[in-house]
Amino acid sequence: MNFTESLKNELISSGIINQSLKVGDIIPNFILPNAFGQPVELQKLLVSGTVVISFFRGSWCPFCSLELAGLQQALPAIKTLGASLIAISPQTSRHTISTVEKHELTYEVLSDRSNMIARQFGIVFQISEYLRPMLYEKGHVLPRYNGDESFELPIPATFVVSQERKILYAFVDPDYTKRLDPIEIVGILRNIPLVSKS
């Protein structure tokens, strides 16, 4: 069995998805640095409207790279609907900025060192020791990207959050090859009544 299948099966059997935040839950406010080291506070973004939060594993993950590019394409539609978009990973600031530059991202990409915020969403897991050599064979040296030896990652997840910090939509799938289509995000936002801005 290859790495992808082994990890997928492990995540499914772990039941971690049952621990993640669900629709109706209130999420915590947080402040995380963006690619340029500037602090970004969720509450300040929520003043302007709904926020879409996308947790991803890292720039080394090809599925994440495709997702980030897709989100960039959907960004104009997301903004038109009065929402903001942020992406969060456990990568160091150096790798976060390279992610932004590589994909020419114009939305905020935040560095969640040690998965402090992802942990509050209940989506953090640790890669088992027997799987780590397979990861290294692929050239994915997590300590180099994340700056620690924890081998912890977030399950890729997308949350649509109201101005009251309530989760309106949650996509969390233990099969990390599956992501919420940006077109679906736009559709979800269209069904949320726009809050008039003064």
mmCIF file of C-alpha atoms in Angstrom:
data_model
loop_
_atom_site.group_PDB
_atom_site.id
_atom_site.type_symbol
_atom_site.label_atom_id
_atom_site.label_comp_id
_atom_site.label_asym_id
_atom_site.label_seq_id
_atom_site.Cartn_x
_atom_site.Cartn_y
_atom_site.Cartn_z
ATOM 1 C CA MET A 1 0.000 0.000 0.000
ATOM 2 C CA ASN A 2 1.370 3.429 -0.935
ATOM 3 C CA PHE A 3 1.743 6.455 1.342
ATOM 4 C CA THR A 4 -1.468 8.153 0.214
ATOM 5 C CA GLU A 5 -3.634 5.084 0.809
ATOM 6 C CA SER A 6 -1.939 4.228 4.121
ATOM 7 C CA LEU A 7 -2.383 7.721 5.543
ATOM 8 C CA LYS A 8 -5.933 8.013 4.232
ATOM 9 C CA ASN A 9 -6.936 4.722 5.882
ATOM 10 C CA GLU A 10 -5.258 5.724 9.134
ATOM 11 C CA LEU A 11 -7.100 9.046 9.247
ATOM 12 C CA ILE A 12 -10.446 7.448 8.468
ATOM 13 C CA SER A 13 -10.031 4.804 11.188
ATOM 14 C CA SER A 14 -8.831 7.405 13.736
ATOM 15 C CA GLY A 15 -12.225 9.092 13.808
ATOM 16 C CA ILE A 16 -10.560 12.509 13.869
ATOM 17 C CA ILE A 17 -13.312 13.968 11.711
ATOM 18 C CA ASN A 18 -15.713 13.499 14.640
ATOM 19 C CA GLN A 19 -13.546 15.812 16.763
ATOM 20 C CA SER A 20 -13.523 18.696 14.286
ATOM 21 C CA LEU A 21 -15.669 21.804 14.656
ATOM 22 C CA LYS A 22 -19.073 21.556 12.997
ATOM 23 C CA VAL A 23 -21.717 23.842 11.516
ATOM 24 C CA GLY A 24 -23.161 25.998 14.298
ATOM 25 C CA ASP A 25 -19.992 25.967 16.430
ATOM 26 C CA ILE A 26 -18.435 29.284 17.405
ATOM 27 C CA ILE A 27 -14.770 29.493 16.454
ATOM 28 C CA PRO A 28 -12.138 31.309 18.506
ATOM 29 C CA ASN A 29 -10.729 34.641 17.417
ATOM 30 C CA PHE A 30 -7.066 34.396 16.438
ATOM 31 C CA ILE A 31 -4.114 36.461 15.274
ATOM 32 C CA LEU A 32 -1.531 34.872 12.976
ATOM 33 C CA PRO A 33 1.338 36.319 10.919
ATOM 34 C CA ASN A 34 0.954 36.532 7.168
ATOM 35 C CA ALA A 35 3.686 35.786 4.629
ATOM 36 C CA PHE A 36 5.337 39.126 5.385
ATOM 37 C CA GLY A 37 5.234 38.779 9.161
ATOM 38 C CA GLN A 38 2.309 41.174 9.620
ATOM 39 C CA PRO A 39 -0.341 40.102 12.155
ATOM 40 C CA VAL A 40 -3.777 39.300 10.754
ATOM 41 C CA GLU A 41 -6.722 39.128 13.163
ATOM 42 C CA LEU A 42 -9.823 37.143 12.259
ATOM 43 C CA GLN A 43 -12.168 39.496 14.129
ATOM 44 C CA LYS A 44 -11.010 42.476 12.055
ATOM 45 C CA LEU A 45 -11.731 40.603 8.832
ATOM 46 C CA LEU A 46 -15.183 39.641 10.100
ATOM 47 C CA VAL A 47 -16.098 43.314 10.510
ATOM 48 C CA SER A 48 -16.330 43.480 6.714
ATOM 49 C CA GLY A 49 -18.287 40.256 6.220
ATOM 50 C CA THR A 50 -18.105 36.477 6.028
ATOM 51 C CA VAL A 51 -14.665 34.829 6.071
ATOM 52 C CA VAL A 52 -13.634 31.656 4.251
ATOM 53 C CA ILE A 53 -10.853 29.801 6.125
ATOM 54 C CA SER A 54 -8.891 27.135 4.265
ATOM 55 C CA PHE A 55 -6.430 24.948 6.187
ATOM 56 C CA PHE A 56 -3.779 23.291 4.011
ATOM 57 C CA ARG A 57 -0.823 20.993 4.712
ATOM 58 C CA GLY A 58 1.958 22.908 2.962
ATOM 59 C CA SER A 59 3.460 23.997 -0.332
ATOM 60 C CA TRP A 60 5.083 20.551 -0.689
ATOM 61 C CA CYS A 61 1.632 18.966 -1.106
ATOM 62 C CA PRO A 62 0.520 18.881 -4.789
ATOM 63 C CA PHE A 63 -3.155 18.707 -3.823
ATOM 64 C CA CYS A 64 -2.717 21.839 -1.701
ATOM 65 C CA SER A 65 -0.986 23.669 -4.545
ATOM 66 C CA LEU A 66 -3.913 22.955 -6.858
ATOM 67 C CA GLU A 67 -6.361 24.084 -4.193
ATOM 68 C CA LEU A 68 -4.493 27.332 -3.523
ATOM 69 C CA ALA A 69 -4.427 28.146 -7.235
ATOM 70 C CA GLY A 70 -8.141 27.381 -7.516
ATOM 71 C CA LEU A 71 -8.909 29.662 -4.584
ATOM 72 C CA GLN A 72 -6.951 32.455 -6.257
ATOM 73 C CA GLN A 73 -9.086 32.063 -9.387
ATOM 74 C CA ALA A 74 -12.255 32.216 -7.281
ATOM 75 C CA LEU A 75 -11.078 35.219 -5.230
ATOM 76 C CA PRO A 76 -12.780 37.938 -7.349
ATOM 77 C CA ALA A 77 -16.145 36.173 -6.987
ATOM 78 C CA ILE A 78 -15.569 35.650 -3.255
ATOM 79 C CA LYS A 79 -14.812 39.357 -2.785
ATOM 80 C CA THR A 80 -17.801 40.396 -4.896
ATOM 81 C CA LEU A 81 -20.007 38.458 -2.486
ATOM 82 C CA GLY A 82 -18.626 40.491 0.419
ATOM 83 C CA ALA A 83 -16.407 37.784 1.859
ATOM 84 C CA SER A 84 -12.714 37.485 2.694
ATOM 85 C CA LEU A 85 -10.433 34.492 2.162
ATOM 86 C CA ILE A 86 -7.522 33.279 4.273
ATOM 87 C CA ALA A 87 -5.415 30.127 3.966
ATOM 88 C CA ILE A 88 -3.575 28.652 6.961
ATOM 89 C CA SER A 89 -0.741 26.112 7.209
ATOM 90 C CA PRO A 90 1.870 25.138 9.828
ATOM 91 C CA GLN A 91 4.729 26.211 7.550
ATOM 92 C CA THR A 92 7.381 28.668 8.678
ATOM 93 C CA SER A 93 7.131 32.254 7.432
ATOM 94 C CA ARG A 94 9.914 31.583 4.909
ATOM 95 C CA HIS A 95 7.959 28.774 3.282
ATOM 96 C CA THR A 96 4.731 30.739 3.551
ATOM 97 C CA ILE A 97 6.152 33.617 1.551
ATOM 98 C CA SER A 98 7.551 31.227 -1.073
ATOM 99 C CA THR A 99 4.058 29.706 -1.377
ATOM 100 C CA VAL A 100 2.552 33.153 -1.959
ATOM 101 C CA GLU A 101 5.173 34.080 -4.540
ATOM 102 C CA LYS A 102 5.095 30.742 -6.373
ATOM 103 C CA HIS A 103 1.327 30.805 -6.865
ATOM 104 C CA GLU A 104 1.008 34.621 -7.068
ATOM 105 C CA LEU A 105 -1.587 34.596 -4.305
ATOM 106 C CA THR A 106 -3.265 37.886 -3.409
ATOM 107 C CA TYR A 107 -5.244 36.633 -0.409
ATOM 108 C CA GLU A 108 -3.747 36.255 3.059
ATOM 109 C CA VAL A 109 -1.728 33.090 3.695
ATOM 110 C CA LEU A 110 -1.029 32.690 7.402
ATOM 111 C CA SER A 111 1.579 30.745 9.340
ATOM 112 C CA ASP A 112 0.132 28.653 12.178
ATOM 113 C CA ARG A 113 3.294 27.416 13.867
ATOM 114 C CA SER A 114 2.813 24.204 15.873
ATOM 115 C CA ASN A 115 -0.776 24.059 14.538
ATOM 116 C CA MET A 116 -2.012 26.122 17.475
ATOM 117 C CA ILE A 117 -5.142 27.337 15.677
ATOM 118 C CA ALA A 118 -5.747 24.151 13.672
ATOM 119 C CA ARG A 119 -5.730 22.289 16.987
ATOM 120 C CA GLN A 120 -8.598 24.473 18.233
ATOM 121 C CA PHE A 121 -10.549 23.418 15.131
ATOM 122 C CA GLY A 122 -9.910 19.755 16.005
ATOM 123 C CA ILE A 123 -8.179 18.893 12.729
ATOM 124 C CA VAL A 124 -4.569 18.146 13.755
ATOM 125 C CA PHE A 125 -3.030 14.707 13.377
ATOM 126 C CA GLN A 126 0.465 13.251 13.668
ATOM 127 C CA ILE A 127 2.055 11.238 10.879
ATOM 128 C CA SER A 128 2.933 7.802 12.274
ATOM 129 C CA GLU A 129 6.601 6.875 12.473
ATOM 130 C CA TYR A 130 6.255 4.013 9.988
ATOM 131 C CA LEU A 131 4.943 6.451 7.346
ATOM 132 C CA ARG A 132 7.670 9.071 7.739
ATOM 133 C CA PRO A 133 10.277 7.280 5.582
ATOM 134 C CA MET A 134 7.745 7.197 2.727
ATOM 135 C CA LEU A 135 7.294 10.929 3.103
ATOM 136 C CA TYR A 136 11.062 11.464 2.995
ATOM 137 C CA GLU A 137 11.288 9.340 -0.162
ATOM 138 C CA LYS A 138 8.954 11.839 -1.814
ATOM 139 C CA GLY A 139 11.306 14.636 -0.757
ATOM 140 C CA HIS A 140 8.866 16.028 1.798
ATOM 141 C CA VAL A 141 10.996 16.789 4.860
ATOM 142 C CA LEU A 142 8.367 18.201 7.222
ATOM 143 C CA PRO A 143 10.781 19.521 9.892
ATOM 144 C CA ARG A 144 12.348 21.696 7.192
ATOM 145 C CA TYR A 145 8.976 23.159 6.202
ATOM 146 C CA ASN A 146 7.373 23.464 9.629
ATOM 147 C CA GLY A 147 10.383 24.211 11.790
ATOM 148 C CA ASP A 148 9.722 21.459 14.349
ATOM 149 C CA GLU A 149 9.967 17.690 14.777
ATOM 150 C CA SER A 150 6.315 17.097 15.652
ATOM 151 C CA PHE A 151 5.288 15.645 12.259
ATOM 152 C CA GLU A 152 1.873 17.152 12.902
ATOM 153 C CA LEU A 153 -0.340 18.446 10.104
ATOM 154 C CA PRO A 154 -3.883 19.739 9.748
ATOM 155 C CA ILE A 155 -6.411 17.739 7.794
ATOM 156 C CA PRO A 156 -7.168 19.987 4.807
ATOM 157 C CA ALA A 157 -10.424 21.713 5.727
ATOM 158 C CA THR A 158 -12.532 24.669 4.690
ATOM 159 C CA PHE A 159 -14.824 26.664 6.976
ATOM 160 C CA VAL A 160 -17.208 29.467 6.038
ATOM 161 C CA VAL A 161 -17.632 31.690 9.079
ATOM 162 C CA SER A 162 -20.249 34.368 9.829
ATOM 163 C CA GLN A 163 -19.528 37.760 11.378
ATOM 164 C CA GLU A 164 -20.566 36.255 14.721
ATOM 165 C CA ARG A 165 -17.772 33.668 14.313
ATOM 166 C CA LYS A 166 -20.366 30.938 13.768
ATOM 167 C CA ILE A 167 -19.517 28.166 11.293
ATOM 168 C CA LEU A 168 -22.004 28.307 8.421
ATOM 169 C CA TYR A 169 -20.369 25.545 6.380
ATOM 170 C CA ALA A 170 -17.645 23.019 7.168
ATOM 171 C CA PHE A 171 -15.753 20.723 4.821
ATOM 172 C CA VAL A 172 -13.456 18.253 6.602
ATOM 173 C CA ASP A 173 -12.550 15.016 4.829
ATOM 174 C CA PRO A 174 -10.012 12.442 6.094
ATOM 175 C CA ASP A 175 -9.251 11.720 2.424
ATOM 176 C CA TYR A 176 -6.828 14.604 1.949
ATOM 177 C CA THR A 177 -6.946 14.225 -1.833
ATOM 178 C CA LYS A 178 -10.491 15.649 -1.707
ATOM 179 C CA ARG A 179 -10.974 19.405 -1.366
ATOM 180 C CA LEU A 180 -13.964 21.722 -1.428
ATOM 181 C CA ASP A 181 -14.280 23.034 -4.987
ATOM 182 C CA PRO A 182 -13.875 26.844 -5.047
ATOM 183 C CA ILE A 183 -16.981 26.978 -7.267
ATOM 184 C CA GLU A 184 -18.910 25.387 -4.405
ATOM 185 C CA ILE A 185 -17.531 28.006 -2.002
ATOM 186 C CA VAL A 186 -18.898 30.743 -4.259
ATOM 187 C CA GLY A 187 -22.259 28.950 -4.368
ATOM 188 C CA ILE A 188 -22.342 28.703 -0.558
ATOM 189 C CA LEU A 189 -21.570 32.410 -0.211
ATOM 190 C CA ARG A 190 -24.314 33.297 -2.683
ATOM 191 C CA ASN A 191 -26.835 31.642 -0.379
ATOM 192 C CA ILE A 192 -25.739 33.724 2.613
ATOM 193 C CA PRO A 193 -27.676 37.014 2.964
ATOM 194 C CA LEU A 194 -25.282 39.892 2.360
ATOM 195 C CA VAL A 195 -24.812 42.140 5.372
ATOM 196 C CA SER A 196 -25.073 45.735 4.222
ATOM 197 C CA LYS A 197 -21.942 47.702 4.924
ATOM 198 C CA SER A 198 -22.152 51.214 6.261
#
